Amino acid sequence: MVELVEYRNLIGGELRQAASGQFLDAVNPATGEVFARVPAGEGADVDAAVAAARTAFPAWSALTADQRAAYLRKVAALFTEYGDELGRLETVDNGRIVRENVPRNGPGMTAMWTLAASQTLEAATGQTVVLGPNRLGLTRREPYGVIAAIIPWNAPISMLSAKAAFALAAGNTVVVKPAEQASVSVLRLGELLADVLPPGVLNIVSGLGRDAGEHLVRHPGISKITMTGSSETGRAIQRAAADTLTPSIFELGGKSPNIIFADADLEAAANGATVTSVFTGNAGQVCVAGSRILVQRPILAEMLGRIRAIAEKVVLGDPLDPATTMGPIISRAQYDRVVGYLETGAKEAELVFGGRHGAEVVPSLPGGYWVEPTLFLSEDNSPRICQEEIFGPVAVVIPFDTDDEALAIANDSRYGLAAGVWTRDLARVHRFLRDLDSGNVWVNIYRQTGQELPFGGIKDSGYGHDRVLEFTREKSAVIAT
């Protein structure tokens, strides 16, 4: 029997077991097998991490912008050196294909931490205003204190970086709670960070959400919360944080529309609505998945054919194999949830293709959590598969006739994270940019973000952005001269 690697939390610059000595199993979703063990952190571990972060805060926040930037550039260099290892480890942990994970966790994270380093001065810069002949007004930007960062399982390292890099740039210290379904790559990163950042500046505590996570968001030592995950979890955190009035940033779920007009580049639109949206290397387990594909009726038959042709070329299999283009569902629980929607969809709408799941999809890996690309067709937006976030490789096509109808269908959702518009009509583009209920809109492209741009949603998709200025608060002063 192969001995499992046991990982440790990072608390106060030290690698520690959970205070209880207990572990959680890390399961490879492509095989269903346990491949490592991670700490089952609880309240005592969170208390220690928050205490370490609070102890480190005065010295870290007192550094000059250039001094903090130097540390962040050292972190960026880690991803240049270890990006391949971290990407492959994350692939084993969450099933996202290696040819996506390695670039994200190598050059992608190097760029993100370098960008954060370049913004340390912005986070420390206030304003000066002349209020009169003998009065001067000024503002100071100051860090909050200790930031709690709750990160999801579909992109652990990039989500940690999006939160921690900018929070640290602003002078805060951080306690990270990774998702229990995929903590291994984050804990390995913690081993590397222990040798780069001052003790306590960034801490990592793995454990169940109901234990470590809930204790963290209720902790009176936390000054702000940033969380990416489901809308249900976001609401639970907001209720938990109400007693301490802790401000929060939430990037939550979505049911994003991809709106394809008859005048669009149909080849580009078909690819944008599938392989870059919902039939992805992460099996559609992305918050911005354009899982509602709105198609103008004159091109409906052609688009269905184009989408089917693309889906037939998707290769499911070992996510470490460069030939694989789509990986497994993250866990048994999520697999069961997606399969439940397949069954619901078959009753609510017309199955265009797909629907198979389990061992028959990838016979060589029968223990994995496999769901093949699946497409439904619905004449309206009312079915559950049109209204609820599935978080799997499942999409539904909804026909429309007019611009007004497309806009009404697109906005008929409790979510408002992202939307895609495919058209050559510039006037239409401007109207939809204005009228779509969405925090992010892509035109003739999909799921292409820029680290320099804010990213967040509205309605049940959350509020706020993981940007450097959101990790500062302004203090005003008036000085009589």
XYZ file of C-alpha atoms in Angstrom:
481
model
C 0.000 0.000 0.000
C 1.301 3.448 -0.959
C 1.661 5.741 2.038
C -0.488 8.836 1.665
C 1.121 12.269 1.825
C -0.121 14.226 4.823
C -0.255 17.988 4.460
C -0.190 20.666 7.157
C -1.861 23.991 7.801
C 0.218 27.166 7.656
C -0.214 29.138 10.879
C 2.150 31.853 12.054
C 4.809 30.765 9.576
C 4.757 27.168 10.847
C 3.387 24.006 9.229
C 1.041 22.429 11.759
C -1.300 19.489 12.067
C -4.861 20.204 13.086
C -5.085 20.716 16.836
C -7.291 17.617 17.008
C -4.751 15.538 15.082
C -7.524 14.540 12.664
C -7.329 14.471 8.871
C -9.708 14.584 5.912
C -9.261 12.409 2.830
C -8.301 14.102 -0.435
C -10.004 12.224 -3.285
C -8.916 12.204 -6.930
C -12.219 12.792 -8.802
C -10.925 11.035 -11.913
C -10.502 7.754 -10.027
C -12.538 8.115 -6.838
C -9.430 7.109 -4.871
C -7.885 8.800 -1.835
C -4.459 10.188 -2.749
C -3.564 12.429 0.224
C -4.724 13.618 3.636
C -5.337 17.198 4.758
C -5.868 18.643 8.245
C -9.394 18.577 9.647
C -9.075 22.048 11.098
C -11.614 23.325 13.618
C -12.160 26.309 15.889
C -8.855 25.999 17.749
C -6.908 26.087 14.479
C -8.838 29.115 13.265
C -8.244 30.896 16.582
C -4.505 30.267 16.253
C -4.441 31.481 12.657
C -6.397 34.671 13.408
C -4.162 35.365 16.414
C -1.073 34.929 14.227
C -2.512 37.254 11.582
C -3.379 39.895 14.171
C 0.113 39.683 15.633
C 1.686 40.096 12.191
C -0.592 42.945 11.109
C 1.122 45.961 12.767
C 4.522 45.237 11.248
C 3.156 44.256 7.832
C 0.878 47.287 7.543
C 3.744 49.562 8.637
C 5.934 48.501 5.717
C 6.313 50.963 2.878
C 4.553 50.232 -0.384
C 7.884 49.303 -1.970
C 8.716 46.900 0.843
C 5.395 45.063 0.520
C 5.794 45.006 -3.237
C 9.171 43.302 -2.868
C 7.585 40.470 -0.884
C 4.784 40.067 -3.433
C 7.305 39.842 -6.257
C 9.009 37.015 -4.350
C 5.680 35.197 -4.234
C 5.261 35.802 -7.974
C 8.637 34.155 -8.529
C 7.396 31.025 -6.724
C 4.819 30.482 -9.446
C 7.457 30.827 -12.120
C 9.468 28.082 -10.433
C 6.714 25.822 -9.093
C 3.775 26.534 -11.413
C 4.056 23.197 -13.190
C 4.081 21.244 -9.919
C 1.190 23.224 -8.465
C -0.841 22.897 -11.641
C -0.409 19.132 -11.833
C -1.191 18.728 -8.144
C -4.343 20.797 -8.521
C -5.395 18.630 -11.475
C -5.179 15.496 -9.323
C -7.089 17.295 -6.583
C -9.968 18.856 -8.515
C -9.992 17.160 -11.935
C -9.475 20.260 -14.061
C -7.360 19.285 -17.053
C -3.625 19.794 -16.737
C -3.312 21.869 -19.880
C -5.524 24.492 -18.221
C -4.155 24.232 -14.682
C -0.454 24.535 -15.478
C -0.719 27.850 -17.388
C -3.125 29.247 -14.770
C -0.871 28.352 -11.858
C 2.366 29.275 -13.596
C 2.400 32.352 -15.846
C -1.127 33.350 -14.808
C -0.354 33.590 -11.101
C 3.049 35.130 -11.713
C 1.245 37.919 -13.556
C -1.409 38.313 -10.854
C 1.032 38.663 -7.954
C 3.189 41.001 -10.050
C 0.131 43.151 -10.738
C -0.679 43.234 -7.024
C 2.900 44.296 -6.300
C 2.484 47.204 -8.723
C -0.606 48.423 -6.829
C 0.824 48.715 -3.314
C 1.383 52.454 -3.776
C -2.182 52.983 -5.032
C -3.455 51.315 -1.863
C -1.460 53.767 0.260
C -2.354 56.944 -1.631
C -4.982 59.353 -0.324
C -6.155 62.789 -1.487
C -5.464 66.343 -0.420
C -8.142 69.021 -0.781
C -7.894 72.755 -0.010
C -11.080 73.513 1.970
C -10.372 77.213 2.553
C -7.551 79.655 3.226
C -6.778 78.091 6.607
C -8.073 74.555 6.240
C -6.669 71.508 4.533
C -8.609 68.296 4.000
C -6.963 64.962 3.402
C -7.795 61.292 3.216
C -5.742 58.286 4.254
C -6.205 54.814 2.808
C -5.705 52.236 5.523
C -5.926 48.425 5.555
C -8.822 46.749 7.344
C -6.793 44.322 9.431
C -7.236 40.555 9.116
C -9.021 39.347 5.976
C -10.817 35.977 5.900
C -10.580 34.460 2.406
C -12.986 31.606 1.653
C -12.024 29.977 -1.645
C -13.771 27.419 -3.880
C -12.626 24.058 -5.185
C -12.815 24.726 -8.919
C -9.759 27.039 -9.047
C -8.103 26.957 -5.593
C -4.751 28.615 -6.246
C -6.020 31.306 -8.596
C -8.838 32.179 -6.187
C -6.411 32.328 -3.249
C -4.210 34.616 -5.318
C -7.041 36.885 -6.450
C -7.935 37.497 -2.818
C -4.686 37.277 -0.897
C -2.418 39.119 -3.333
C -4.496 42.309 -3.324
C -5.371 42.106 0.362
C -1.667 41.828 1.207
C -0.792 44.626 -1.220
C -3.138 46.888 0.736
C -1.389 46.066 4.030
C -3.805 43.486 5.450
C -2.921 40.052 6.753
C -4.932 37.021 5.623
C -6.410 33.729 6.829
C -7.365 31.410 3.961
C -9.937 28.626 4.262
C -9.729 26.344 1.177
C -12.627 24.140 0.132
C -12.495 20.726 1.768
C -12.971 19.096 -1.653
C -9.688 20.531 -2.987
C -7.191 21.777 -0.399
C -4.010 19.973 -1.406
C -2.547 22.436 -3.923
C -3.240 25.336 -1.553
C -1.520 23.570 1.342
C 1.481 22.807 -0.873
C 1.593 26.501 -1.770
C 1.554 27.196 1.969
C 4.738 25.155 2.335
C 6.397 27.414 -0.239
C 5.031 30.646 1.225
C 6.389 29.770 4.676
C 9.864 30.516 3.353
C 8.933 33.773 1.597
C 6.450 35.796 3.656
C 6.920 36.968 7.259
C 5.264 34.655 9.830
C 1.527 35.201 10.211
C 1.077 37.423 7.170
C -0.715 34.650 5.269
C -2.209 31.660 7.067
C -4.032 28.614 5.680
C -6.453 26.424 7.636
C -8.108 23.469 5.904
C -11.160 21.774 7.325
C -14.876 21.335 6.850
C -16.947 24.414 6.154
C -19.228 23.746 9.104
C -16.224 23.605 11.430
C -13.310 25.771 10.292
C -15.257 27.906 7.828
C -18.124 28.897 10.056
C -15.812 29.629 12.992
C -13.669 31.840 10.775
C -16.484 34.023 9.447
C -17.922 34.449 12.947
C -14.559 35.308 14.492
C -14.475 38.763 16.095
C -10.840 39.146 15.025
C -11.779 39.176 11.336
C -12.074 42.641 9.790
C -13.414 41.733 6.347
C -14.532 38.591 4.507
C -13.996 37.756 0.857
C -15.654 34.619 -0.430
C -16.147 32.886 -3.770
C -18.665 30.048 -3.886
C -22.342 29.263 -4.091
C -25.089 31.776 -3.408
C -26.401 29.538 -0.629
C -23.026 29.597 1.128
C -22.801 33.350 0.637
C -26.130 33.877 2.363
C -25.054 31.617 5.234
C -21.838 33.591 5.671
C -23.682 36.899 5.580
C -26.011 35.694 8.333
C -23.039 34.454 10.372
C -21.167 37.751 9.961
C -24.162 39.882 10.893
C -23.431 39.697 14.632
C -20.026 41.321 14.148
C -21.106 43.618 11.250
C -18.138 42.296 9.272
C -18.082 43.748 5.729
C -17.868 41.238 2.907
C -17.070 40.682 -0.746
C -19.072 37.894 -2.404
C -18.534 36.382 -5.856
C -21.283 33.798 -6.031
C -23.216 31.620 -8.453
C -24.517 32.261 -11.925
C -26.877 31.111 -14.642
C -25.348 33.144 -17.406
C -26.971 33.722 -20.803
C -25.004 33.401 -24.028
C -27.129 35.312 -26.567
C -26.516 34.435 -30.222
C -28.088 36.594 -32.932
C -28.554 35.578 -36.552
C -25.944 38.095 -37.763
C -23.188 36.687 -35.509
C -20.072 34.805 -36.554
C -21.724 31.444 -35.926
C -18.517 29.437 -35.724
C -17.088 31.755 -33.072
C -20.413 31.810 -31.233
C -20.685 28.022 -31.194
C -17.203 27.714 -29.717
C -17.849 30.515 -27.242
C -21.049 28.857 -26.054
C -19.418 25.456 -25.591
C -15.695 24.809 -25.134
C -15.004 28.213 -23.569
C -18.193 28.239 -21.535
C -19.845 25.039 -20.368
C -18.125 22.050 -22.062
C -14.848 23.104 -20.461
C -11.744 21.429 -19.075
C -13.372 21.846 -15.670
C -16.554 20.075 -16.852
C -18.650 23.234 -16.748
C -17.839 23.764 -13.074
C -17.203 27.484 -13.490
C -19.254 30.307 -12.032
C -19.562 32.140 -15.359
C -20.606 29.088 -17.391
C -22.956 30.322 -20.117
C -25.316 27.454 -19.477
C -28.336 29.231 -20.988
C -27.706 29.493 -24.745
C -30.239 31.902 -26.247
C -30.430 31.423 -30.027
C -32.349 33.563 -32.507
C -34.911 31.301 -34.156
C -33.778 31.579 -37.829
C -30.421 29.998 -36.942
C -31.695 27.521 -34.334
C -31.236 24.351 -36.402
C -27.790 25.390 -37.591
C -26.595 26.259 -34.084
C -27.863 22.978 -32.663
C -25.868 21.173 -35.323
C -22.740 23.219 -34.669
C -22.960 22.670 -30.911
C -23.471 18.933 -31.363
C -20.433 18.710 -33.664
C -18.266 20.456 -31.076
C -19.530 18.277 -28.229
C -18.739 15.130 -30.195
C -15.077 16.165 -30.295
C -14.800 16.602 -26.504
C -12.377 14.050 -25.051
C -13.128 12.900 -21.500
C -10.444 11.008 -19.627
C -7.436 11.265 -17.381
C -7.083 15.020 -16.754
C -3.280 14.610 -16.580
C -3.296 13.427 -20.203
C -2.665 16.406 -22.532
C -5.109 14.873 -25.027
C -8.007 15.167 -22.571
C -10.223 18.215 -23.099
C -12.746 17.744 -20.251
C -12.275 16.332 -16.771
C -14.583 14.821 -14.139
C -17.056 16.294 -11.683
C -15.317 17.261 -8.422
C -16.976 14.849 -5.972
C -19.591 12.154 -5.494
C -21.961 14.704 -3.947
C -21.655 17.101 -6.894
C -21.901 14.211 -9.363
C -25.172 13.118 -7.764
C -26.445 16.695 -7.957
C -25.641 16.975 -11.674
C -27.168 13.566 -12.425
C -30.310 14.722 -10.622
C -30.537 17.689 -13.005
C -30.098 15.363 -15.981
C -33.133 13.429 -14.781
C -35.089 16.629 -14.138
C -34.143 18.054 -17.517
C -35.360 14.962 -19.340
C -38.809 15.610 -17.872
C -38.843 19.377 -18.418
C -37.291 19.765 -21.862
C -36.096 17.970 -24.981
C -32.759 16.159 -24.702
C -30.753 17.126 -27.796
C -27.706 15.001 -26.994
C -25.697 13.606 -24.095
C -27.101 12.572 -20.745
C -24.774 9.625 -20.115
C -22.845 9.507 -16.866
C -20.696 7.233 -14.730
C -18.435 4.392 -15.833
C -19.964 4.100 -19.326
C -18.561 7.534 -20.181
C -14.921 6.681 -19.357
C -14.679 2.872 -18.972
C -10.934 3.060 -18.305
C -11.576 5.107 -15.140
C -14.769 3.554 -13.740
C -14.374 5.079 -10.288
C -14.359 8.648 -11.592
C -17.247 11.098 -11.490
C -17.990 11.413 -15.206
C -20.783 13.298 -16.971
C -20.675 13.765 -20.729
C -21.518 17.069 -22.458
C -25.296 17.390 -22.433
C -27.642 19.789 -24.198
C -31.354 20.349 -23.690
C -33.806 22.438 -25.745
C -36.551 24.407 -23.992
C -39.151 26.688 -25.550
C -39.121 28.987 -22.512
C -37.035 29.955 -19.494
C -39.247 28.467 -16.774
C -37.791 24.945 -16.231
C -35.482 24.332 -13.278
C -32.610 23.563 -15.652
C -32.995 27.138 -16.943
C -33.287 28.776 -13.526
C -30.929 26.855 -11.220
C -27.152 26.641 -11.300
C -26.196 23.070 -12.222
C -22.382 23.435 -12.133
C -21.657 20.710 -14.639
C -21.342 20.201 -18.424
C -25.058 20.750 -18.976
C -26.532 23.544 -21.098
C -29.984 24.426 -22.395
C -30.820 26.196 -25.659
C -33.741 28.650 -25.535
C -34.973 30.116 -28.852
C -36.005 33.768 -29.197
C -37.259 36.020 -31.988
C -36.667 39.675 -31.091
C -34.105 41.734 -29.181
C -36.683 42.555 -26.542
C -37.470 38.873 -26.050
C -33.775 37.974 -25.761
C -33.230 40.660 -23.158
C -36.275 39.585 -21.153
C -35.169 35.945 -21.119
C -31.582 36.859 -20.233
C -32.668 38.975 -17.261
C -35.242 36.447 -16.059
C -32.871 35.022 -13.456
C -32.057 35.548 -9.816
C -28.400 35.600 -10.856
C -26.416 38.366 -12.519
C -22.779 37.324 -12.863
C -22.000 37.183 -16.586
C -23.495 37.319 -20.071
C -22.344 36.895 -23.641
C -23.653 38.733 -26.727
C -22.833 37.546 -30.226
C -23.732 40.061 -32.947
C -22.240 42.413 -35.550
C -24.797 45.144 -34.767
C -23.024 47.905 -32.831
C -26.239 49.626 -31.729
C -27.479 46.311 -30.332
C -24.176 45.821 -28.502
C -24.533 49.146 -26.717
C -28.140 48.462 -25.781
C -27.347 45.056 -24.307
C -24.288 46.361 -22.445
C -26.616 48.893 -20.825
C -29.658 46.720 -20.173
C -28.302 43.295 -19.217
C -28.525 42.572 -15.479
C -24.953 41.361 -15.222
C -21.697 42.330 -13.590
C -19.671 41.147 -16.597
C -20.580 41.205 -20.286
C -18.574 39.713 -23.140
C -19.236 40.674 -26.759
C -18.202 38.260 -29.532
C -15.990 36.476 -27.026
C -16.670 34.609 -23.799
C -14.989 33.924 -20.458
C -11.967 36.052 -21.208
C -11.107 38.111 -18.139
C -8.369 40.634 -17.519
C -6.642 40.776 -14.163
C -6.677 44.566 -14.480
C -10.504 44.603 -14.609
C -12.933 44.212 -11.706
C -14.868 40.955 -11.616
C -18.092 40.481 -9.706
C -21.836 40.109 -9.941
C -25.191 41.546 -8.942
C -28.402 40.062 -7.517
C -27.764 36.533 -6.173
C -24.336 36.556 -7.784
C -22.960 38.746 -5.012
C -21.323 42.144 -4.728
C -17.902 43.731 -4.472
C -14.629 42.953 -6.193
C -11.309 41.458 -5.107
C -9.408 44.623 -6.001
C -6.752 46.393 -3.997
C -8.819 49.464 -3.064
C -11.653 47.274 -1.716
C -9.192 45.997 0.866
C -8.669 49.545 2.166
C -10.937 52.010 3.957
C -10.705 55.781 3.827
C -10.155 58.026 6.818
C -10.860 61.743 6.427
C -9.122 64.541 8.300
C -9.345 68.327 8.371
C -6.309 70.320 9.477
C -6.461 73.988 10.480
C -3.316 75.849 9.430
